[in-house]
Short mmCIF file of N, CA and C in Angstrom, two decimals:
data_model
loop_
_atom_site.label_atom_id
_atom_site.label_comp_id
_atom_site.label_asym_id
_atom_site.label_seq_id
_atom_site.Cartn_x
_atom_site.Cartn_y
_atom_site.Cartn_z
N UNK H 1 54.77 -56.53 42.20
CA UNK H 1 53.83 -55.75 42.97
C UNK H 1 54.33 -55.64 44.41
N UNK H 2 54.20 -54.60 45.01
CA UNK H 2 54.62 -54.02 46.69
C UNK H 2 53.76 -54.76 47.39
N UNK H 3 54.48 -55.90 48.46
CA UNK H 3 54.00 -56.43 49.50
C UNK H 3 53.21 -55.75 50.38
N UNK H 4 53.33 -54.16 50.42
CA UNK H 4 52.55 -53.27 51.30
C UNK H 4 52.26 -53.98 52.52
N UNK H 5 52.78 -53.52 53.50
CA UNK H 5 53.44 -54.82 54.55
C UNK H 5 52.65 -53.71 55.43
N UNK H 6 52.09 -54.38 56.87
CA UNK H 6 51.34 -54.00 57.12
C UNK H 6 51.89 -52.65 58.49
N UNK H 7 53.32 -52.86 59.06
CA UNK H 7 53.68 -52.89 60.10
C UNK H 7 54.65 -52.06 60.07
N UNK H 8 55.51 -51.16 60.95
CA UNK H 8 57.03 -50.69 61.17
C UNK H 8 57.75 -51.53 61.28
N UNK H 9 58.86 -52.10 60.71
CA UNK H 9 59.59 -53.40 61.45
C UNK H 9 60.14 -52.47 62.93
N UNK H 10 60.09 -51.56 62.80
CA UNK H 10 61.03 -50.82 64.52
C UNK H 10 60.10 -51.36 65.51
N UNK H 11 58.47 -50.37 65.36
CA UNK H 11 58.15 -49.78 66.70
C UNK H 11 56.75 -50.73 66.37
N UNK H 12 56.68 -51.56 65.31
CA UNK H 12 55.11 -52.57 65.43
C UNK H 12 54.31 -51.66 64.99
N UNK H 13 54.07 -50.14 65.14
CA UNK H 13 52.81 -49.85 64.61
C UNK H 13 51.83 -49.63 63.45
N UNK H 14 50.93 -49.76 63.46
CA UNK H 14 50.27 -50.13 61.85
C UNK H 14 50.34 -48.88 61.24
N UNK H 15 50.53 -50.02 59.81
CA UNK H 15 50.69 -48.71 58.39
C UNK H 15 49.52 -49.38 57.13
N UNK H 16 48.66 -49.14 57.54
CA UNK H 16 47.56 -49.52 56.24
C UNK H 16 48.02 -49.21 55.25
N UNK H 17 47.17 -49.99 53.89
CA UNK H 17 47.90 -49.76 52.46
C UNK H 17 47.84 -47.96 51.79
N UNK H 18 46.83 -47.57 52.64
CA UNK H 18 46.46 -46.17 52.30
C UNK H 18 47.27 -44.91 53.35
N UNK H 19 48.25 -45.31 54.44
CA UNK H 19 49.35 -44.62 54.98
C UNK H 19 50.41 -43.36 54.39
N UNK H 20 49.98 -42.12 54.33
CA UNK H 20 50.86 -41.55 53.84
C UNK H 20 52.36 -41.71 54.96
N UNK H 21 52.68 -42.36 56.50
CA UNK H 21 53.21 -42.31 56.79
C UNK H 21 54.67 -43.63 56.60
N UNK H 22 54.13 -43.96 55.77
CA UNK H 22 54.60 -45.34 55.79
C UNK H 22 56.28 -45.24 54.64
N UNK H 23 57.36 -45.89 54.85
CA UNK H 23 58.29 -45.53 54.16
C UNK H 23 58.74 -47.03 53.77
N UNK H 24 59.36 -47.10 52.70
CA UNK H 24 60.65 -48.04 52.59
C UNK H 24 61.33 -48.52 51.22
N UNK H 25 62.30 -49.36 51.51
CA UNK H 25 64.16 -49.15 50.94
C UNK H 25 63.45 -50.46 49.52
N UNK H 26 64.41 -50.24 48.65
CA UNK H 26 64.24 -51.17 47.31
C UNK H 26 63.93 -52.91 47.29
N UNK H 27 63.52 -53.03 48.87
CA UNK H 27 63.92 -54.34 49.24
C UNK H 27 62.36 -54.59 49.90
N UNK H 28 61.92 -53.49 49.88
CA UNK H 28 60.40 -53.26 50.20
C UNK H 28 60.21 -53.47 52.48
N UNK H 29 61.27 -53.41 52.87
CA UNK H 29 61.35 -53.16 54.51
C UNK H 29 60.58 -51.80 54.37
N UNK H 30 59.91 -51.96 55.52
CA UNK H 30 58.93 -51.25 55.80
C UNK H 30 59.08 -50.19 57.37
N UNK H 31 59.31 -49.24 57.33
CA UNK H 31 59.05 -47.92 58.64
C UNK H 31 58.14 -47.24 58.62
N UNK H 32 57.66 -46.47 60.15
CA UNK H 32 56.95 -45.20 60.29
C UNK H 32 58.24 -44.30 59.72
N UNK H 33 56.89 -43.07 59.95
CA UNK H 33 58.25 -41.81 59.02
C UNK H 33 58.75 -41.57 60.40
N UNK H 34 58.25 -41.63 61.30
CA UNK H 34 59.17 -41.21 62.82
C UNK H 34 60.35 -41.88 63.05
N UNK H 35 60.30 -43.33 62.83
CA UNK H 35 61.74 -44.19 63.06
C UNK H 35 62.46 -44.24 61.48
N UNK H 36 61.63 -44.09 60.40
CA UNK H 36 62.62 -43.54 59.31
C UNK H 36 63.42 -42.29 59.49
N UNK H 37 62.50 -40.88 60.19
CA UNK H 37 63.64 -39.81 60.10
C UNK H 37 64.45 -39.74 61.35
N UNK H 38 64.02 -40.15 62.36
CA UNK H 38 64.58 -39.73 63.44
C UNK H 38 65.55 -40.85 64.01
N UNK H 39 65.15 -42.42 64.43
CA UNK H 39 65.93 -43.42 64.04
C UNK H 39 66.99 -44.07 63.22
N UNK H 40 66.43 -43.80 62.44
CA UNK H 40 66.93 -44.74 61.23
C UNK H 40 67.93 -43.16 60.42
N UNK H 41 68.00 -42.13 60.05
CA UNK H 41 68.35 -41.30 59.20
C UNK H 41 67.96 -41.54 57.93
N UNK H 42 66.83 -42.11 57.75
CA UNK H 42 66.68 -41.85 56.41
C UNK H 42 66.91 -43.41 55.96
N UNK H 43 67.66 -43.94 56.11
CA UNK H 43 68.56 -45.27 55.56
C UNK H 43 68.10 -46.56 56.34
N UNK H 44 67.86 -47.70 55.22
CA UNK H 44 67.32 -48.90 56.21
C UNK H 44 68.02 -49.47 56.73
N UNK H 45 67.69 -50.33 58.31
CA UNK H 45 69.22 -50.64 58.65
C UNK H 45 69.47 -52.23 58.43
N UNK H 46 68.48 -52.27 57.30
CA UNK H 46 68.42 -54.00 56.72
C UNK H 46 69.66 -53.74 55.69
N UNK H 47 69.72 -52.92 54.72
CA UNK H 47 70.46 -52.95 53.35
C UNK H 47 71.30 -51.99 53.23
N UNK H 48 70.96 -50.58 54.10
CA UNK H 48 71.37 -50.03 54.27
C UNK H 48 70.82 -48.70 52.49
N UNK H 49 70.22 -49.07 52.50
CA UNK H 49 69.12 -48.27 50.59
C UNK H 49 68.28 -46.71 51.15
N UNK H 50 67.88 -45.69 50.57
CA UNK H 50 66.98 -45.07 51.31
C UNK H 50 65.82 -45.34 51.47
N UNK H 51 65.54 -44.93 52.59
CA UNK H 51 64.14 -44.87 52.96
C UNK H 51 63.45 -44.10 52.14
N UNK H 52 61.99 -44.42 51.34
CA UNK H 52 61.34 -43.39 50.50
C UNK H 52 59.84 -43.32 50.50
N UNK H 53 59.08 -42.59 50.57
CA UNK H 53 57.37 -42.48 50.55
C UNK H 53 56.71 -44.09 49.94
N UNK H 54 55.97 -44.82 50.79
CA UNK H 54 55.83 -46.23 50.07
C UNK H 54 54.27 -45.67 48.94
N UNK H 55 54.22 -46.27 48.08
CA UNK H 55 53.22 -45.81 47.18
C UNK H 55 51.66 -46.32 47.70
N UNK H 56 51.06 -45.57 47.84
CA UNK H 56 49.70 -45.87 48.37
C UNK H 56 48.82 -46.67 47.09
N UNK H 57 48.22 -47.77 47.31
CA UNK H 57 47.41 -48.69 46.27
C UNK H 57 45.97 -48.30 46.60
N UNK H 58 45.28 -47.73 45.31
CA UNK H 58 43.80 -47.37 44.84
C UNK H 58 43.50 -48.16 45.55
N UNK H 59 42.50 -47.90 46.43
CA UNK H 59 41.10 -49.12 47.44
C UNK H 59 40.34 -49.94 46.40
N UNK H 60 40.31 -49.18 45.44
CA UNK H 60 39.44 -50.47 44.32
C UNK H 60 40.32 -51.66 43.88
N UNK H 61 41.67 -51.44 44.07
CA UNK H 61 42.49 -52.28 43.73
C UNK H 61 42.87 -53.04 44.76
N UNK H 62 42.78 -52.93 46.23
CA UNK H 62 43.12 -53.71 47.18
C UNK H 62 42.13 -54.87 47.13
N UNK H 63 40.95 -54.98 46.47
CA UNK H 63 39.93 -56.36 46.66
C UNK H 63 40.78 -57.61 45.37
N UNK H 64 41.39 -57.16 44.49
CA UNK H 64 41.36 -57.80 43.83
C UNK H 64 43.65 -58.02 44.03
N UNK H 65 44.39 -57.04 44.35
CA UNK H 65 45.54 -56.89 44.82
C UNK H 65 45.87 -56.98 46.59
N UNK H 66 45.15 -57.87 47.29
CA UNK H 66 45.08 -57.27 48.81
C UNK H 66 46.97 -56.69 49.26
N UNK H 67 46.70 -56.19 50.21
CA UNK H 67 47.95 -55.35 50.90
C UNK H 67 48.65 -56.62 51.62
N UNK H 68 50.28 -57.00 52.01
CA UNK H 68 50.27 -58.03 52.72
C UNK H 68 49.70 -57.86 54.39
N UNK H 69 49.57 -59.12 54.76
CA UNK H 69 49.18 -59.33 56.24
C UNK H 69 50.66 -59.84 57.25
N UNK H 70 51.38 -60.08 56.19
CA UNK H 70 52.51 -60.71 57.31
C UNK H 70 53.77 -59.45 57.54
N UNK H 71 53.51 -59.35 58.70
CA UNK H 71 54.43 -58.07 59.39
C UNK H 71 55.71 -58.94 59.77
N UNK H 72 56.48 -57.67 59.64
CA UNK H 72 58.26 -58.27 59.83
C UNK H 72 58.18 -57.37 61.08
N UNK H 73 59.08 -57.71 62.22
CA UNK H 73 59.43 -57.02 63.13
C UNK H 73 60.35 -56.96 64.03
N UNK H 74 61.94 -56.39 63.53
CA UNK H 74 62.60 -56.78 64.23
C UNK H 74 63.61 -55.40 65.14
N UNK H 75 63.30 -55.28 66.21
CA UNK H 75 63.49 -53.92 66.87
C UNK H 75 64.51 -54.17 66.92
N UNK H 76 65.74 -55.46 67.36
CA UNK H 76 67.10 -55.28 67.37
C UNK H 76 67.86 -54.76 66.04
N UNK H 77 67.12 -54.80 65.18
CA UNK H 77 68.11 -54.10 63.96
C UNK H 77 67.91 -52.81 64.05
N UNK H 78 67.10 -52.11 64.73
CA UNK H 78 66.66 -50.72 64.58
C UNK H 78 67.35 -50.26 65.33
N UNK H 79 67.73 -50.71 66.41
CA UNK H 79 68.60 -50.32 67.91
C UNK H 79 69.99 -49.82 67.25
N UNK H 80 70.44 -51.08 66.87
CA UNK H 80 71.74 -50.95 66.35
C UNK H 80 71.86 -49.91 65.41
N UNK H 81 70.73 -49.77 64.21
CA UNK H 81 71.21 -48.57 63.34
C UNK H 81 71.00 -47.34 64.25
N UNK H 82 70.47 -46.93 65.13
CA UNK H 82 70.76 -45.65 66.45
C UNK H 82 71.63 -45.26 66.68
N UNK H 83 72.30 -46.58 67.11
CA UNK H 83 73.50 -46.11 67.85
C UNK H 83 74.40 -45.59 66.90
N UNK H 84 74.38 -46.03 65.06
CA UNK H 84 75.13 -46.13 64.10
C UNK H 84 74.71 -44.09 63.93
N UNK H 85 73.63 -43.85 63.93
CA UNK H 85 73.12 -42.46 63.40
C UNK H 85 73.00 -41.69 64.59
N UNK H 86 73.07 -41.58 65.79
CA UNK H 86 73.50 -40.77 66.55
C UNK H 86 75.13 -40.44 67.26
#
């Protein structure tokens, strides 16, 4: 089951389990779609996997599946993939 992580690891900002903006790579790392398309190109700069639409979980299912609470956040990896995609 998808950790549905709560956070961008780039820019910190929240991505509820119900986020159509929310993206991430087979490894379940987590982006906004802003630092997925424009940052990042698409590609995580953890694994380097694509970035892809994260699947939104039914609200009836979050009481009994909750979404995770523990946010990853690490802006120095995001930096570096920048400099890699611009």
């Amino acid at each position: 089951m998808l950790d549905m992580r709560p956070g961008c690891e780039c820019c910190n900002v929240d991505l509820p389990p119900d986020s159509v903006d929310a993206r991430i790579c087979t490894f379940e790392c987590t982006f906004c779609v802003s630092c997925a398309e424009s940052m990042l190109g698409g590609q995580c700069p953890n694994c380097g996997g694509e970035l892809v639409v994260r699947p939104r979980r039914p609200t009836s299912l979050l009481v009994s599946h909750p979404a995770s609470t523990q946010r990853v956040y690490k802006p120095a990896g995001c930096a570096n993939a920048k400099q890699i995609v611009t």
